PDB file of C-alpha atoms in Angstrom:
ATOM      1  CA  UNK I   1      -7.490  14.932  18.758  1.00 41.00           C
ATOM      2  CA  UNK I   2      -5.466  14.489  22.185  1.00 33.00           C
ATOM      3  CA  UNK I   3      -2.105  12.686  21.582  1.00 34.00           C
ATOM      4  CA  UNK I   4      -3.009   9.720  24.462  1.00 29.00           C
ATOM      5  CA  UNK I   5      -6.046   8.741  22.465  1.00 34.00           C
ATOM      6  CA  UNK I   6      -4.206   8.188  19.084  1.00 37.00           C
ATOM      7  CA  UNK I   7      -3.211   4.366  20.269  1.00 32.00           C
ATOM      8  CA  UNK I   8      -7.047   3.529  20.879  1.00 32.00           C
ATOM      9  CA  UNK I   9      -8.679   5.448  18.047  1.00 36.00           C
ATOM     10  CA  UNK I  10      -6.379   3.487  15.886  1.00 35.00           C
ATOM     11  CA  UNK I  11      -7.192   0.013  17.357  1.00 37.00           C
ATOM     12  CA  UNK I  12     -10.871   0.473  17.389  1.00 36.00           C
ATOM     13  CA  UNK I  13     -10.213   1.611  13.283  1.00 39.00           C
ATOM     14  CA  UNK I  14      -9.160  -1.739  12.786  1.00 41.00           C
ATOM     15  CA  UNK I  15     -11.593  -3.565  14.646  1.00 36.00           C
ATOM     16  CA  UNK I  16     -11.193  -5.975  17.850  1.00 31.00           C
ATOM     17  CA  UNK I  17      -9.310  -9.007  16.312  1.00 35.00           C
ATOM     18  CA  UNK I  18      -8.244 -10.391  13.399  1.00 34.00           C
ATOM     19  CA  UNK I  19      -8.138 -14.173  12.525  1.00 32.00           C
ATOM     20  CA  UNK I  20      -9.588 -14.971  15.507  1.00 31.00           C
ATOM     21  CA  UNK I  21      -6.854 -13.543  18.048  1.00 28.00           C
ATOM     22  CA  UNK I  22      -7.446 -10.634  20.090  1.00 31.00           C
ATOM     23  CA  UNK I  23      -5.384  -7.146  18.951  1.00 36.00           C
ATOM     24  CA  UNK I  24      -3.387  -5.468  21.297  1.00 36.00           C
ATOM     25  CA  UNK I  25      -3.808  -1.651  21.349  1.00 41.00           C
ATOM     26  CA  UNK I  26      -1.458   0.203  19.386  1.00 49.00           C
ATOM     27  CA  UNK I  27       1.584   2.453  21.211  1.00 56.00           C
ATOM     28  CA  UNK I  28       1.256   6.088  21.174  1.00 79.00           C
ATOM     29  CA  UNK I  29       2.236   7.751  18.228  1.00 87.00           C
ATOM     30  CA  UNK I  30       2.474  11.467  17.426  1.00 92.00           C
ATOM     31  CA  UNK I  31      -0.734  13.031  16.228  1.00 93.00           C
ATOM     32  CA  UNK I  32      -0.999  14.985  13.044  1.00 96.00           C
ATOM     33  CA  UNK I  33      -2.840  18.338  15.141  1.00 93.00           C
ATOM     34  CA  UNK I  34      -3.697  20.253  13.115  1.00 96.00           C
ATOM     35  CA  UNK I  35      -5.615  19.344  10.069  1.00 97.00           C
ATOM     36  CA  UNK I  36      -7.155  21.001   7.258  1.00 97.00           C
ATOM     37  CA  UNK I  37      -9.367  19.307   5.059  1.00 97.00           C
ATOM     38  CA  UNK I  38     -11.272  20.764   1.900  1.00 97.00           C
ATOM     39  CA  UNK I  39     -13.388  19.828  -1.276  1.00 96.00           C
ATOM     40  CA  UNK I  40     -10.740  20.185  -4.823  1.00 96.00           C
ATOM     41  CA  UNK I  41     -13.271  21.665  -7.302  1.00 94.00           C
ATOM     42  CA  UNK I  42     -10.363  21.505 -10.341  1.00 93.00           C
ATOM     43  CA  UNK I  43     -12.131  18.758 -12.523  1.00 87.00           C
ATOM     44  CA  UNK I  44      -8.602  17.217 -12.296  1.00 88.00           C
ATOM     45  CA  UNK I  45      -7.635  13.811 -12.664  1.00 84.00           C
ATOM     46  CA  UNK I  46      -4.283  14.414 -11.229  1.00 90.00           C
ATOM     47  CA  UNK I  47      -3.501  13.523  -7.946  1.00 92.00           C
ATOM     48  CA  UNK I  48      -0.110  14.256  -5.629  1.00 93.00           C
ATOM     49  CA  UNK I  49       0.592  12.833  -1.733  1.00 94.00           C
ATOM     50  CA  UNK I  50       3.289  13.702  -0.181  1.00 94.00           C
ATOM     51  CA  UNK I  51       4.655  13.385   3.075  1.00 93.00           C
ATOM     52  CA  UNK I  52       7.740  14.309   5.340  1.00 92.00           C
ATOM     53  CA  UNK I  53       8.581  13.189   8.835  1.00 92.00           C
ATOM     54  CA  UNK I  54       6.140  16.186  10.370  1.00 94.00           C
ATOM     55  CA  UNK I  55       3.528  16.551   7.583  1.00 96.00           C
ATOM     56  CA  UNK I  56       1.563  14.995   5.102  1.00 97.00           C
ATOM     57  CA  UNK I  57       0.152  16.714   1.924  1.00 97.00           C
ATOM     58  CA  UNK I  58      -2.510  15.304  -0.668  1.00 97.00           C
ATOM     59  CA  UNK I  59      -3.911  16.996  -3.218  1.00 97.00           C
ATOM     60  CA  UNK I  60      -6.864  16.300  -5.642  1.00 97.00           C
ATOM     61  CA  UNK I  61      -7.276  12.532  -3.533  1.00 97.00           C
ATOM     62  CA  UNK I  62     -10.551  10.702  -3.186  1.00 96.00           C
ATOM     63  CA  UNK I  63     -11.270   8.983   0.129  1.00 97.00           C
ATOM     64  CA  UNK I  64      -9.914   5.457  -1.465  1.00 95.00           C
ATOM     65  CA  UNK I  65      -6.681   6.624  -2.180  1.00 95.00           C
ATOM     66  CA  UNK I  66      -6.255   7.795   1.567  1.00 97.00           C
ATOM     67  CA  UNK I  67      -7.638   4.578   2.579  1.00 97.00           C
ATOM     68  CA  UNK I  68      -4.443   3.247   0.319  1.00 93.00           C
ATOM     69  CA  UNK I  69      -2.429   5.569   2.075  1.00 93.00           C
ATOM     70  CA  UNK I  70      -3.508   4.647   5.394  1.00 95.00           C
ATOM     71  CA  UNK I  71      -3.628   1.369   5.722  1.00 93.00           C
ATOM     72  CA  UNK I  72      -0.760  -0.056   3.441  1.00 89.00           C
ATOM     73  CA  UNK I  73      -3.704  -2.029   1.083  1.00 89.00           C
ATOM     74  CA  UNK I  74      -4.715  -2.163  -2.296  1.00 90.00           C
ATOM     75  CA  UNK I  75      -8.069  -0.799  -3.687  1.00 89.00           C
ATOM     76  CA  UNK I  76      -9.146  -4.465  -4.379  1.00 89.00           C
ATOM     77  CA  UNK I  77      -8.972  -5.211  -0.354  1.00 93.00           C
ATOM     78  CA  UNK I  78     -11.053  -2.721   0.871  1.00 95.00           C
ATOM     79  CA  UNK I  79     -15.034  -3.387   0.506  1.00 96.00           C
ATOM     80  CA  UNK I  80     -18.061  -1.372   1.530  1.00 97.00           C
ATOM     81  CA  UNK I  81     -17.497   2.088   0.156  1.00 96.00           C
ATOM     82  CA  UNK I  82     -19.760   4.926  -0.449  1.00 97.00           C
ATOM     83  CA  UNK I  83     -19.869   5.716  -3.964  1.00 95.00           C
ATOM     84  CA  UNK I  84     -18.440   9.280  -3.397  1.00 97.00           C
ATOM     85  CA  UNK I  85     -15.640   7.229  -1.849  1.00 96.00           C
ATOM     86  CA  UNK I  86     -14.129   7.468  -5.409  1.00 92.00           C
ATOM     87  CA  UNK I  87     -15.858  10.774  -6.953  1.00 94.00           C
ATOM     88  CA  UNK I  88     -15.342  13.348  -4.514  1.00 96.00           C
ATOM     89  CA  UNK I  89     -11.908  14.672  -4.056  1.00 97.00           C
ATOM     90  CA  UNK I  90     -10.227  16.073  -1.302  1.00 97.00           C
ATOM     91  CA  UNK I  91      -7.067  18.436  -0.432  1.00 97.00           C
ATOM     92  CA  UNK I  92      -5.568  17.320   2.609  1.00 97.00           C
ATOM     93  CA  UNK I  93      -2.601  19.113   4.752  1.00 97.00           C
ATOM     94  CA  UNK I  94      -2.049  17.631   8.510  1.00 97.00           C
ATOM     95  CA  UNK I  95       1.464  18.804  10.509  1.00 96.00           C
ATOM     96  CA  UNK I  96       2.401  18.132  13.762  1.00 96.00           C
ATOM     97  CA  UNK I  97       2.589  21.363  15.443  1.00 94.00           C
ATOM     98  CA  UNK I  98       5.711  20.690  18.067  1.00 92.00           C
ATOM     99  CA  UNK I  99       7.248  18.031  16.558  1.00 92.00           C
ATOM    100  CA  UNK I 100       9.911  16.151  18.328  1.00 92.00           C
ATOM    101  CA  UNK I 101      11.735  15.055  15.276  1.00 93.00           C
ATOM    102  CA  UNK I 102      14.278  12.499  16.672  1.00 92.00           C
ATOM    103  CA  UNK I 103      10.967  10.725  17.487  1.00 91.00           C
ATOM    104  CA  UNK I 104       9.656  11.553  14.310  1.00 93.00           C
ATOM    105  CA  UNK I 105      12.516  10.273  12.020  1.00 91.00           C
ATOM    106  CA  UNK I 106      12.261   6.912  13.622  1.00 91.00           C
ATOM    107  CA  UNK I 107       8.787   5.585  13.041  1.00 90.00           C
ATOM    108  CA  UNK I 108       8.090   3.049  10.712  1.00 87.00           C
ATOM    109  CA  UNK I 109       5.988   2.808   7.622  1.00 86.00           C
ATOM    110  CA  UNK I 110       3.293   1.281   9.466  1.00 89.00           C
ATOM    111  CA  UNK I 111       3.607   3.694  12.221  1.00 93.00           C
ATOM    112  CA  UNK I 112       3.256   6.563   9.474  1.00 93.00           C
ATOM    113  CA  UNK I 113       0.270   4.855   8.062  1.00 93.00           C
ATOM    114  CA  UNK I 114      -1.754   4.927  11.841  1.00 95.00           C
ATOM    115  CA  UNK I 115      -1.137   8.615  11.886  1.00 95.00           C
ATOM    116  CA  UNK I 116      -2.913   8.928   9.011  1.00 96.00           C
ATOM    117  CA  UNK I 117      -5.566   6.784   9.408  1.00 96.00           C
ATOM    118  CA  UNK I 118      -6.446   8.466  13.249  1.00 96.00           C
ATOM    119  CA  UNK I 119      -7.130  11.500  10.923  1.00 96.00           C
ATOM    120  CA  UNK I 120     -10.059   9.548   8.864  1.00 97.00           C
ATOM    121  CA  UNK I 121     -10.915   8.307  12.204  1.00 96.00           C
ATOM    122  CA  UNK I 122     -11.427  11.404  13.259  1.00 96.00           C
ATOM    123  CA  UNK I 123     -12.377  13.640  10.226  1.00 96.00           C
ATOM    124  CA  UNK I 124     -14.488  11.011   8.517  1.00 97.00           C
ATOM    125  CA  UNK I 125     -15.522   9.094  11.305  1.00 97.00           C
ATOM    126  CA  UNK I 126     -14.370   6.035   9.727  1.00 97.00           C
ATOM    127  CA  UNK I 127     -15.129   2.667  11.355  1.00 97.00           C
ATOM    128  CA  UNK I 128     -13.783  -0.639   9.737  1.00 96.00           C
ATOM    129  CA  UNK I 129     -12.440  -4.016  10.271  1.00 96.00           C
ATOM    130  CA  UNK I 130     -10.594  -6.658   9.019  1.00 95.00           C
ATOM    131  CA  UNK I 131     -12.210  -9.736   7.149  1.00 96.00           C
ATOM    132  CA  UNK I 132      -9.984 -12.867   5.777  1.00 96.00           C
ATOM    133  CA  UNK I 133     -12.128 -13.617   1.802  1.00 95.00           C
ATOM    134  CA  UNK I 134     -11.295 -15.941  -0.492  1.00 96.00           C
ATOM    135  CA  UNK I 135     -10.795 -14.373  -4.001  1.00 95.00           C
ATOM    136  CA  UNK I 136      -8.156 -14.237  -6.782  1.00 96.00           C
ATOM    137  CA  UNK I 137      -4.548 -14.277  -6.421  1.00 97.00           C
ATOM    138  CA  UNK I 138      -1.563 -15.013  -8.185  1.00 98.00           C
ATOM    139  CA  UNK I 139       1.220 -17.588  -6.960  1.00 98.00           C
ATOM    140  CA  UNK I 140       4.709 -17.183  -7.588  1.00 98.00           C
ATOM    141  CA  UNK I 141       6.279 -20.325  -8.465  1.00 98.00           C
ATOM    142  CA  UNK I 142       9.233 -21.808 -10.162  1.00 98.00           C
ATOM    143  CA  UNK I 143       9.470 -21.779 -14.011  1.00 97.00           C
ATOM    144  CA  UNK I 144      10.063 -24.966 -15.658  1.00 94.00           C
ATOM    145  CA  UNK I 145      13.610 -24.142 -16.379  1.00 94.00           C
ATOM    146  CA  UNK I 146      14.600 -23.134 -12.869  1.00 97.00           C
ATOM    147  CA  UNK I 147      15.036 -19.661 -10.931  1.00 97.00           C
ATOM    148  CA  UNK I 148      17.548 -17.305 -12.285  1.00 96.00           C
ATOM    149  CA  UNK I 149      18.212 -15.417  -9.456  1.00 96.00           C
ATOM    150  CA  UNK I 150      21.946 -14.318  -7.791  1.00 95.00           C
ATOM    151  CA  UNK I 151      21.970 -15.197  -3.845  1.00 94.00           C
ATOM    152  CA  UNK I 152      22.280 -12.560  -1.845  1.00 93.00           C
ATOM    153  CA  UNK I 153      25.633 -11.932   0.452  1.00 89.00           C
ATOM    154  CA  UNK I 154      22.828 -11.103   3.232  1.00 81.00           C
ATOM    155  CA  UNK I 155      22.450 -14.136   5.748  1.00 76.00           C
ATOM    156  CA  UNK I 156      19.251 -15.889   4.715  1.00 72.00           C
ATOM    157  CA  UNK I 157      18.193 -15.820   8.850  1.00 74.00           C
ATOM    158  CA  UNK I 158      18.948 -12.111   8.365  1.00 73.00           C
ATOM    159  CA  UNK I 159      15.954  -9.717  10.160  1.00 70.00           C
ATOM    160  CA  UNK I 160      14.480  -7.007   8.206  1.00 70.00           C
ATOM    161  CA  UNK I 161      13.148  -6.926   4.507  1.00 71.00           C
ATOM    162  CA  UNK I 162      16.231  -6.327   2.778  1.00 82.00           C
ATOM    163  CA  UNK I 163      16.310  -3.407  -0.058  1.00 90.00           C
ATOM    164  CA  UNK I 164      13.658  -3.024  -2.705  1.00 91.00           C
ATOM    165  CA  UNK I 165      13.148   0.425  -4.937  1.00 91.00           C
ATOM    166  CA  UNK I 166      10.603   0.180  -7.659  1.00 90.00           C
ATOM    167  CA  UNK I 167      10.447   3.297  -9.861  1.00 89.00           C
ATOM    168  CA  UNK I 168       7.654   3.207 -12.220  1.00 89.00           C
ATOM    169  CA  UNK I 169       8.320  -0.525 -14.085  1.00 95.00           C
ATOM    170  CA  UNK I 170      12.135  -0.977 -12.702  1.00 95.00           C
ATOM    171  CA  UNK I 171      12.431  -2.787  -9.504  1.00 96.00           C
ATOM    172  CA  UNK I 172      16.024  -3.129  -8.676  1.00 96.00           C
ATOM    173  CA  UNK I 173      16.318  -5.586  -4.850  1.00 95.00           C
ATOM    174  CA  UNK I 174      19.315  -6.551  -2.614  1.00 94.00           C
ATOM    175  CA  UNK I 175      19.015  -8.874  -0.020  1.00 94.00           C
ATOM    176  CA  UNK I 176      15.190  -9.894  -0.706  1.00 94.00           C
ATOM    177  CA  UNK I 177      12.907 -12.440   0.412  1.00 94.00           C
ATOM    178  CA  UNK I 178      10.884 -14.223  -2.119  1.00 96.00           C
ATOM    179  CA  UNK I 179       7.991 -13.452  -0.451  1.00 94.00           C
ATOM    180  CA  UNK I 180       9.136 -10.038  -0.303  1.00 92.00           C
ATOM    181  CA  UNK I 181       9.201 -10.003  -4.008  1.00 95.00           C
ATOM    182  CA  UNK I 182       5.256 -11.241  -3.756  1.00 95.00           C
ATOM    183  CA  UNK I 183       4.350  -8.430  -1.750  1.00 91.00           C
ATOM    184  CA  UNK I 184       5.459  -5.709  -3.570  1.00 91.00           C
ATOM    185  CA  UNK I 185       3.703  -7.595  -7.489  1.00 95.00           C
ATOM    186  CA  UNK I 186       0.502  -7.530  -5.679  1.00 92.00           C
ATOM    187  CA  UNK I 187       0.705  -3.278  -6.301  1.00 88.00           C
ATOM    188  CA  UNK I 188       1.141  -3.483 -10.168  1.00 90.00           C
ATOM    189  CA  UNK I 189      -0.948  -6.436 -10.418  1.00 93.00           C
ATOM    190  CA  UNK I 190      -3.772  -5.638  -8.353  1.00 90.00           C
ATOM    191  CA  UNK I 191      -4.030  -8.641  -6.882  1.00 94.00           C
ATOM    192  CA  UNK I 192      -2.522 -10.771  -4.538  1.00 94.00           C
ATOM    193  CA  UNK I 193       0.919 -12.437  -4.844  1.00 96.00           C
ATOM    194  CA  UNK I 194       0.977 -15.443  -2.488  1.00 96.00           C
ATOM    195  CA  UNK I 195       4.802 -17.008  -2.408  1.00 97.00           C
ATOM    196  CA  UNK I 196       4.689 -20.980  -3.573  1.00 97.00           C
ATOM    197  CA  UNK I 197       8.420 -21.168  -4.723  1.00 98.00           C
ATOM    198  CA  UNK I 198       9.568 -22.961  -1.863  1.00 97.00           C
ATOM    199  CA  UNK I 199      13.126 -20.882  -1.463  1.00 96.00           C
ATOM    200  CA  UNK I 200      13.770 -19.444   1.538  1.00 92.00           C
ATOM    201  CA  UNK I 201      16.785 -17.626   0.683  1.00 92.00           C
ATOM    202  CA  UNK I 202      17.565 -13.784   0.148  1.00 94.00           C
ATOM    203  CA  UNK I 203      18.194 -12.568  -3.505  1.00 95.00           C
ATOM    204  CA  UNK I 204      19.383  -9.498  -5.466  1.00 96.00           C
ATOM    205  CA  UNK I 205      17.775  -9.021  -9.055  1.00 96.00           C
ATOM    206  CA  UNK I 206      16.838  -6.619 -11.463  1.00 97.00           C
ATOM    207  CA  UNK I 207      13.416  -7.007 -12.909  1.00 97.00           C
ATOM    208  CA  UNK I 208      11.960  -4.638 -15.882  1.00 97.00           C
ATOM    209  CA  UNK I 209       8.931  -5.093 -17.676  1.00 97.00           C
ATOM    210  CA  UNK I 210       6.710  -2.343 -19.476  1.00 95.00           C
ATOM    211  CA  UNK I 211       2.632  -1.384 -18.716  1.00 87.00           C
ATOM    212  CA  UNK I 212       0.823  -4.001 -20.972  1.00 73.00           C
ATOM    213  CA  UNK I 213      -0.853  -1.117 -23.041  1.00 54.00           C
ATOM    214  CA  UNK I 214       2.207   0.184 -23.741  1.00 50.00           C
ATOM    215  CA  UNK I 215       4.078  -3.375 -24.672  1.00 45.00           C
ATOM    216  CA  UNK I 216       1.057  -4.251 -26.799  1.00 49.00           C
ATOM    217  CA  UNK I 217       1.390  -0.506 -28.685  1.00 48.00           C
ATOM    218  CA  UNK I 218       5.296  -1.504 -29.034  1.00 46.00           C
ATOM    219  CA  UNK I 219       4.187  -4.677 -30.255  1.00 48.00           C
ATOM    220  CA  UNK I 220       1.814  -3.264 -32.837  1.00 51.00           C
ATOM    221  CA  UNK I 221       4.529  -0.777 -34.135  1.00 52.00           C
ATOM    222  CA  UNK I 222       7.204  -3.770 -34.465  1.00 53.00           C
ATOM    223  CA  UNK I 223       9.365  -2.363 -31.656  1.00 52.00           C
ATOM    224  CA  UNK I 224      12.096  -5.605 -31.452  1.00 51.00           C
ATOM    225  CA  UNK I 225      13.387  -4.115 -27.938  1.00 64.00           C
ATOM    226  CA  UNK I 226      10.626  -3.217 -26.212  1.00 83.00           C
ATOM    227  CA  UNK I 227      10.835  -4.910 -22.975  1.00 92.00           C
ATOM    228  CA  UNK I 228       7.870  -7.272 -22.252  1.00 95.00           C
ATOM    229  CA  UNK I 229       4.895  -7.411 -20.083  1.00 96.00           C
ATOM    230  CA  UNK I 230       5.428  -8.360 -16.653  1.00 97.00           C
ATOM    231  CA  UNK I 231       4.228 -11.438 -16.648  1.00 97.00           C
ATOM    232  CA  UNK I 232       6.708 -12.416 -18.584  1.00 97.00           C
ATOM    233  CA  UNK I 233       9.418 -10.449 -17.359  1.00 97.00           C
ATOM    234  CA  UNK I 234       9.154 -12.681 -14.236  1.00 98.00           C
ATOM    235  CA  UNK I 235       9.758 -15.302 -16.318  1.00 97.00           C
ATOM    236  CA  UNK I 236      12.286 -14.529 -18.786  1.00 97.00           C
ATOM    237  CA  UNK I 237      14.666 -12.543 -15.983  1.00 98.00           C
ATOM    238  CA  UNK I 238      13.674 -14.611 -12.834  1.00 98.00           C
ATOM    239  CA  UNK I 239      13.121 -17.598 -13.685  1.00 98.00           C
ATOM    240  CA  UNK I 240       9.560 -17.925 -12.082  1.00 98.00           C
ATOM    241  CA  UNK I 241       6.375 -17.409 -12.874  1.00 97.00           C
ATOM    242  CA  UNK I 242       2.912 -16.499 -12.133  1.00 98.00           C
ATOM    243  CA  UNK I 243      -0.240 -18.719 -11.638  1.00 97.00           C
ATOM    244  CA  UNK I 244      -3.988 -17.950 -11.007  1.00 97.00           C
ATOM    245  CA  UNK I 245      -5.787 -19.225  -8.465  1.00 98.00           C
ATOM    246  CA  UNK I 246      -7.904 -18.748  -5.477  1.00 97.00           C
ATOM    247  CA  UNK I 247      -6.645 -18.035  -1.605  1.00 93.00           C
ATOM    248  CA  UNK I 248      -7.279 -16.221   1.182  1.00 92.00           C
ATOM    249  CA  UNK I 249      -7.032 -12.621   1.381  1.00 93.00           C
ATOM    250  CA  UNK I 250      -6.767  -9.781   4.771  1.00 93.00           C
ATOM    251  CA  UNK I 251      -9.874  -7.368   3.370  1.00 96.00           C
ATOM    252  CA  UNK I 252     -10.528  -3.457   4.861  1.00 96.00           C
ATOM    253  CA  UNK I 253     -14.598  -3.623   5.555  1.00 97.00           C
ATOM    254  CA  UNK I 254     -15.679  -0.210   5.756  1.00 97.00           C
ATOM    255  CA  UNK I 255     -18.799  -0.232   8.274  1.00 98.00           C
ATOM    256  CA  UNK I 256     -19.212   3.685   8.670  1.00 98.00           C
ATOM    257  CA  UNK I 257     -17.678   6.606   6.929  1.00 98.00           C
ATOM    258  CA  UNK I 258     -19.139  10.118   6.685  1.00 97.00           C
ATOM    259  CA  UNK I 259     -17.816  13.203   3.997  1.00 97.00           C
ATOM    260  CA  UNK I 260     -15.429  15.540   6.561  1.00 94.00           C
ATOM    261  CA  UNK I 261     -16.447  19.201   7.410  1.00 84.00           C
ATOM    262  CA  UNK I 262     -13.902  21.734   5.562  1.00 79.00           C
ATOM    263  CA  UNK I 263     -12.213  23.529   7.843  1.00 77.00           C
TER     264      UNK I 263
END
């Protein structure tokens, strides 16, 4: 794929507008050129993506998981897939063969993410768009006792997202939004997080829960310190708390996709 048509590949991927408002193309962004992808045969279940500022590895992935990859959603947003979408797996290696890595370096996550997804334009001759649906989400809202949460030294007006690394169940943040916070439950909850606490300030916390099959096993073997569920790990260390209900959610329709050629 030439580098100049990278920008309007991706904004035809994601349709013409969303919400009503007319999309402005995308700027141009290095192109992964050179791109092999083939069938895994292993049987696996195991999965590995990996990527560095000039390359981006997968291994043993089906198409959703790219999708994932791609676009920066959840499995629950995107609607409209085959059903080898999810059974058939795929190796993928892309590089950029003269990479100016200054240029490289400084993209952004969602810069990263068009890369990729130019590549399922391209190799799977995906077509999609974007589609606001109403279905279930969580809000995050006050506990009755009140937030426990340490104010960050960062200036609430403060630009940028502030720092947030989750490894496995441990999310440790500095300098967070609450609605920062929201967007990064709606991975382990598969679902949604829409902020309804009403603070607008930044906040560094700790928060630690455990899977819920593995709390419930703890549970069941009478394990007194086995950190809980996270559901109520919001509450008991944050001071919030989680609510069902029903809103508005950005979905990925998938109107065309075809299995690649191996190369």
């Amino acid at each position: 794929m030439s580098k100049f048509l990278l920008s309007l590949v991706f904004a035809a991927s994601l349709g013409y507008c969303r919400n009503g408002v007319a999309q402005q193309p995308a700027p141009s962004l290095p192109v992964y050129d050179a791109v092999v992808i083939k069938l895994n045969h292993s049987l696996s279940r195991g999965t590995h993506v990996d990527r560095d500022d000039a390359w981006f590895r997968a291994t043993n992935v089906p198409l959703k998981h790219l999708l994932v990859n791609a676009y920066g959603i959840r499995e629950g947003q995107m609607f409209g897939l085959p059903g080898w979408a999810d059974s058939l797996r795929f190796d993928v290696y892309a590089k950029v063969t003269d990479p100016d890595m200054k240029a490289l370096s400084s993209l952004s996550r969602e810069q990263q993410q068009a890369m990729l997804a130019a590549i399922l334009v391209d190799r799977f001759h995906l077509k999609v768009h974007t589609e606001p649906k109403t279905l279930p989400v969580y809000e995050l809202v006050v506990a009755k006792n009140g937030p426990k949460l340490k104010v960050s030294a960062v200036a609430p007006d403060a630009t940028g997202p502030g720092n947030m690394n989750v490894h496995n169940t441990d999310m440790t943040a500095s300098g967070v939004t609450l609605s920062d916070l929201a967007g990064n439950l709606s991975f382990p909850l598969d679902r949604t997080v829409i902020d309804k606490t009403g603070l607008t300030g930044r906040y560094d916390f700790r928060l630690q829960w455990t899977a819920d099959n593995v709390a419930n096993s703890a549970a069941d073997n009478g394990a007194a310190d086995a950190l809980p569920n996270l559901f109520t790990a919001i509450q008991e260390q944050l001071g919030l708390k989680l609510q069902p209900a029903k809103g508005p959610v950005e979905t990925l329709v998938i109107d065309h996709v075809e299995q690649p050629t191996e190369n």
